[in-house]
CSV table of C-alpha atoms in Angstrom, one decimal:
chain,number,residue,atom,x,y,z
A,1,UNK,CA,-46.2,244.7,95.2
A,2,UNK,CA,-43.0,243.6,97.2
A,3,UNK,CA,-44.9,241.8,99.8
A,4,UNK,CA,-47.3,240.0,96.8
A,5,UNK,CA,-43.9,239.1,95.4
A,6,UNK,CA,-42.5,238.0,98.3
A,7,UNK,CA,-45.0,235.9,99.7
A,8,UNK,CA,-47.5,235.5,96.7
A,9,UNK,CA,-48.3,232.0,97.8
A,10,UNK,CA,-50.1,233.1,101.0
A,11,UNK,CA,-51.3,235.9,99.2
A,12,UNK,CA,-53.3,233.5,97.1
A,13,UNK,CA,-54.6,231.7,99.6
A,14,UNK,CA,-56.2,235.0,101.3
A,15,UNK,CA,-59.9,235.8,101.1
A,16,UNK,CA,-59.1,239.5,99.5
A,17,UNK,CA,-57.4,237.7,96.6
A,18,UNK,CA,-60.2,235.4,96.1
A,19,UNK,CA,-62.4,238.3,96.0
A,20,UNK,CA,-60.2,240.3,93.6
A,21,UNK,CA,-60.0,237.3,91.1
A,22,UNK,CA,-63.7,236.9,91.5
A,23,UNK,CA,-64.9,240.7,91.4
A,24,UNK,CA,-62.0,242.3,89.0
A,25,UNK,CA,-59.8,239.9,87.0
A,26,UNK,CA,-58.2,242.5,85.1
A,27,UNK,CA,-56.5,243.9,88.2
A,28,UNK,CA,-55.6,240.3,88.9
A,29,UNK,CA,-54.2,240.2,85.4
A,30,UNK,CA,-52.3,243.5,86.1
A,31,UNK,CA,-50.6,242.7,89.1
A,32,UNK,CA,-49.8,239.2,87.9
A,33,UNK,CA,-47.9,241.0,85.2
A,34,UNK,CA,-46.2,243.4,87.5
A,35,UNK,CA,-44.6,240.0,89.2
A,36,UNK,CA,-43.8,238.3,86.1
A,37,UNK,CA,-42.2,241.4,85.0
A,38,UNK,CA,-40.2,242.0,88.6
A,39,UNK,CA,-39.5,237.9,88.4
A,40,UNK,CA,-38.1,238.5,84.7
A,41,UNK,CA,-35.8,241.6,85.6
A,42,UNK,CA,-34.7,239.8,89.0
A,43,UNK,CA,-33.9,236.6,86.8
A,44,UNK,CA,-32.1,239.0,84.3
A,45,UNK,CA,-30.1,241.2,86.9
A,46,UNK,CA,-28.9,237.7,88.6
A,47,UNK,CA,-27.6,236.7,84.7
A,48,UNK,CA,-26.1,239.7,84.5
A,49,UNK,CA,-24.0,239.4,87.8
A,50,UNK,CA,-23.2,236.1,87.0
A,51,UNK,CA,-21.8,237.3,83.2
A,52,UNK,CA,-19.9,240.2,85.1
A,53,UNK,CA,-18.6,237.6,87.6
A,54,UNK,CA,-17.0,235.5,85.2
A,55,UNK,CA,-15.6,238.2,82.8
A,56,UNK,CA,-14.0,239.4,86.2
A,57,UNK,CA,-12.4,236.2,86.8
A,58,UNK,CA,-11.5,235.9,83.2
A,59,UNK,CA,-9.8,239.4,83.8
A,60,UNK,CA,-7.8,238.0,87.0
A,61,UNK,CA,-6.6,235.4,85.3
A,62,UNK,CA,-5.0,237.1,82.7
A,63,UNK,CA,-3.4,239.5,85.3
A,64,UNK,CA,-2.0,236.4,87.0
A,65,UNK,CA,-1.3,235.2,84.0
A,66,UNK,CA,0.9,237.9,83.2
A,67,UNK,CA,2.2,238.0,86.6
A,68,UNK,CA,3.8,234.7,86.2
A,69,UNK,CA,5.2,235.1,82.7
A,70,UNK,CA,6.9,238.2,83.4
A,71,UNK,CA,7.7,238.2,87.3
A,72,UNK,CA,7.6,234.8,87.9
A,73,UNK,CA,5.7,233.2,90.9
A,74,UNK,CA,6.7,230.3,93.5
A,75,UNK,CA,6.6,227.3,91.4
A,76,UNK,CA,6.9,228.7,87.6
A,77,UNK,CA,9.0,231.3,86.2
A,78,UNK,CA,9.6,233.5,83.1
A,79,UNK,CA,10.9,231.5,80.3
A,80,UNK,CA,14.5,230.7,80.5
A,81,UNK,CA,14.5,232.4,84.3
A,82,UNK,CA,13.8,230.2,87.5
A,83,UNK,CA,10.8,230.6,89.8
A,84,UNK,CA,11.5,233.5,92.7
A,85,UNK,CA,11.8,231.7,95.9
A,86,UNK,CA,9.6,235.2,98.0
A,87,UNK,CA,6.0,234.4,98.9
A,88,UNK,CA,3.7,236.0,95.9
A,89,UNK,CA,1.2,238.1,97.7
A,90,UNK,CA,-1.9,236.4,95.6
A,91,UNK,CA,-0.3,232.4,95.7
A,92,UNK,CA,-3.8,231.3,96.8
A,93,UNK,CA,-5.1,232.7,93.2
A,94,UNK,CA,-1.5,232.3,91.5
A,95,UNK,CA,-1.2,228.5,92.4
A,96,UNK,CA,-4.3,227.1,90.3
A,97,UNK,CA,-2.7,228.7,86.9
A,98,UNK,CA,0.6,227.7,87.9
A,99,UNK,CA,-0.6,224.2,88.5
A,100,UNK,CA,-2.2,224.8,84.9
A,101,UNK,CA,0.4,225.8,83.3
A,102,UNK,CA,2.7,222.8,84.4
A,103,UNK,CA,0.4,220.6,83.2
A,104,UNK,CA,0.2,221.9,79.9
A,105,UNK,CA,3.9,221.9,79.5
A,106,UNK,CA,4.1,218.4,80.3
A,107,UNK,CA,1.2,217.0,79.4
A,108,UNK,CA,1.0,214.7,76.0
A,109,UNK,CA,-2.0,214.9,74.7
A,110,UNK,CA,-2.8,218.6,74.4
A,111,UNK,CA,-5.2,218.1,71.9
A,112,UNK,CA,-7.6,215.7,73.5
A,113,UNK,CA,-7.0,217.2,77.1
A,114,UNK,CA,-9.4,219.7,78.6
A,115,UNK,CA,-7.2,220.9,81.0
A,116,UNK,CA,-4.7,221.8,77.9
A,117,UNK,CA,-8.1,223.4,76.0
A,118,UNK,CA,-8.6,225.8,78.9
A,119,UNK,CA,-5.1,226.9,79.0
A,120,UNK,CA,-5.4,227.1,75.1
A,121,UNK,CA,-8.4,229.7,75.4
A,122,UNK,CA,-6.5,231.8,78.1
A,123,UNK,CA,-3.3,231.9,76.1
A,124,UNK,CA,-5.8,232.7,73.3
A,125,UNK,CA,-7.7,235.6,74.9
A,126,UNK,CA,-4.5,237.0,76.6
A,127,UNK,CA,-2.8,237.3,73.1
A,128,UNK,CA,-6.0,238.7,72.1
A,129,UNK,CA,-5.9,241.5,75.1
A,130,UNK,CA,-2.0,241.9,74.8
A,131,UNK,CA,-1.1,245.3,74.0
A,132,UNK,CA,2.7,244.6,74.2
A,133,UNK,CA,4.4,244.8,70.9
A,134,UNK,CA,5.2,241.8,68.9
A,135,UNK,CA,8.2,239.4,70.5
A,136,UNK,CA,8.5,241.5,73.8
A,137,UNK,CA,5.3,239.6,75.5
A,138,UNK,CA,7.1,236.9,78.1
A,139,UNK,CA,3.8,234.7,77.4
A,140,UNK,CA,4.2,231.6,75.8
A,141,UNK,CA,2.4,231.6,72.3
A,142,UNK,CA,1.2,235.2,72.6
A,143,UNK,CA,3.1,236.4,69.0
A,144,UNK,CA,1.6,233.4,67.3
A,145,UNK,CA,-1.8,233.4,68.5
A,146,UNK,CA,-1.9,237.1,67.6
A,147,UNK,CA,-0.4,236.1,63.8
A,148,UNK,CA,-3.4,233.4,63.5
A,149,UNK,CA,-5.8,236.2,64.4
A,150,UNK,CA,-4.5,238.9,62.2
A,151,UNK,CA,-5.0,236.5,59.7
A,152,UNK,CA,-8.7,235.4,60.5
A,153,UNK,CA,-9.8,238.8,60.8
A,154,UNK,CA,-8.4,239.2,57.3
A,155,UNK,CA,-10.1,236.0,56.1
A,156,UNK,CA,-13.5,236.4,58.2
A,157,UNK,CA,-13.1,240.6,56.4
A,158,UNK,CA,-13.0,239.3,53.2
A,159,UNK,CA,-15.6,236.9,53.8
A,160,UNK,CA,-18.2,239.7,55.6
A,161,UNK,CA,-17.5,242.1,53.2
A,162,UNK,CA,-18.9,239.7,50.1
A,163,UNK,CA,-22.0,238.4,52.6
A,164,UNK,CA,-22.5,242.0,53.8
A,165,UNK,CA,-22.4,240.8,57.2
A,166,UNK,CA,-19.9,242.7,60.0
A,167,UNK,CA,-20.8,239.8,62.5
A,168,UNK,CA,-17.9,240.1,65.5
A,169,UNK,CA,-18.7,236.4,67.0
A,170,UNK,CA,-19.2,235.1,70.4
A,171,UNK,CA,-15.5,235.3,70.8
A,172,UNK,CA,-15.0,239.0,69.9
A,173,UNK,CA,-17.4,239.9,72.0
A,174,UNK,CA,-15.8,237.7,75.1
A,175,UNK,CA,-12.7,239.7,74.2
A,176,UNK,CA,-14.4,243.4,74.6
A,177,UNK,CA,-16.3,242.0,77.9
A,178,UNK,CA,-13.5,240.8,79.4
A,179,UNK,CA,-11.4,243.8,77.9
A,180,UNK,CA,-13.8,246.2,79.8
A,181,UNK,CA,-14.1,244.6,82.8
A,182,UNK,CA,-10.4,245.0,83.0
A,183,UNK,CA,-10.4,248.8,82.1
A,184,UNK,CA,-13.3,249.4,85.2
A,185,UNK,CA,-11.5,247.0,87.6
A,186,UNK,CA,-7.9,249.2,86.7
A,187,UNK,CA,-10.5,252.5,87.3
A,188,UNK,CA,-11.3,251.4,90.8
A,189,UNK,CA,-7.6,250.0,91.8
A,190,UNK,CA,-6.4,253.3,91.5
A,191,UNK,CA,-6.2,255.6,94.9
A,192,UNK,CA,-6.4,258.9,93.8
A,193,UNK,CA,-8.6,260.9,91.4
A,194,UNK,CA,-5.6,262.7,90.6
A,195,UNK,CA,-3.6,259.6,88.9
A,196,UNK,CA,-7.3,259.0,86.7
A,197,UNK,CA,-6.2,262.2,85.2
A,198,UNK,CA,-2.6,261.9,84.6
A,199,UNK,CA,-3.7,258.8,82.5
């Protein structure tokens, strides 16, 4: 089955196949099946990696993100604290949010600009993710965007308790993704088995 997968097109061409399509077409049928069903979980395993891939990256950027707004990186600092002039060991990562992040405190037109809407989503999902108590987060925004939720989730509870409908949304379910992803990735950063079970 790998090598009619991997090179079905000369495959096709041979007389054997030509004899099976001619002599027993449900065997043809059968192993066409088999490929369409290897092609379909190949297609879905490279979505899947894909997915995982950008949840990571979503989960990087939040750790940057917090990075900068508590430490402080070469070019953007904590509010109300300048930028530390020492080399930050991920600048090459660090650089494109900080870049980012000036933009969207200078920029005008926040609301038209996609540049502003990206930083908007990952201000958004970090308050979502932030687990620090109320007005001791360094981000910028991260109390308010938590108020805003606190109060959708009580409007959309209202709302899906008289529909009968407990429907999370795509967001909520970016938020867990990106949320687990982080848990696995803090699993495999740590170097001992004996700190997994202090925690």
């Amino acid at each position: 089955m790998r090598l009619l997968a991997k090179e079905f097109r000369a495959v096709e061409r041979t007389e054997a196949w030509r004899f099976l399509r001619d002599n027993d077409p449900w065997q043809e049928l059968d192993v066409l099946r088999q490929l369409h069903d290897a092609d379909m979980r190949r297609r879905k395993w490279r979505r899947k990696r894909a997915e995982q891939k950008v949840y990571m990256e979503l989960s990087d950027a939040m750790d940057i993100l917090r990075h900068i707004c508590t430490e402080g990186c070469t070019e953007v600092g904590p509010v109300g604290q300048a930028p530390t002039k020492s080399p930050c060991p991920a600048y090459a990562t660090c650089r494109g949010l900080q870049l980012l992040i000036r933009h969207f405190s200078l920029c005008k037109s926040r609301a038209s600009c996609p540049r502003c809407q990206r930083m908007w989503q990952l201000l958004r999902l970090h308050a979502a993710l932030c687990r620090v108590p109320d007005g001791h987060c360094n981000t910028p925004l991260c109390t308010q965007f938590k108020l805003k939720e606190q109060q959708k989730e009580a409007v959309s509870a209202s709302v899906a308790a008289k529909a009968g409908d407990g429907s999370d949304g795509r967001w909520g379910l970016l938020v867990k993704k990106v949320k687990a992803v982080s848990v696995m990735s803090s699993l495999g950063k740590r170097s001992s088995p004996s700190q997994c079970c202090r925690a």
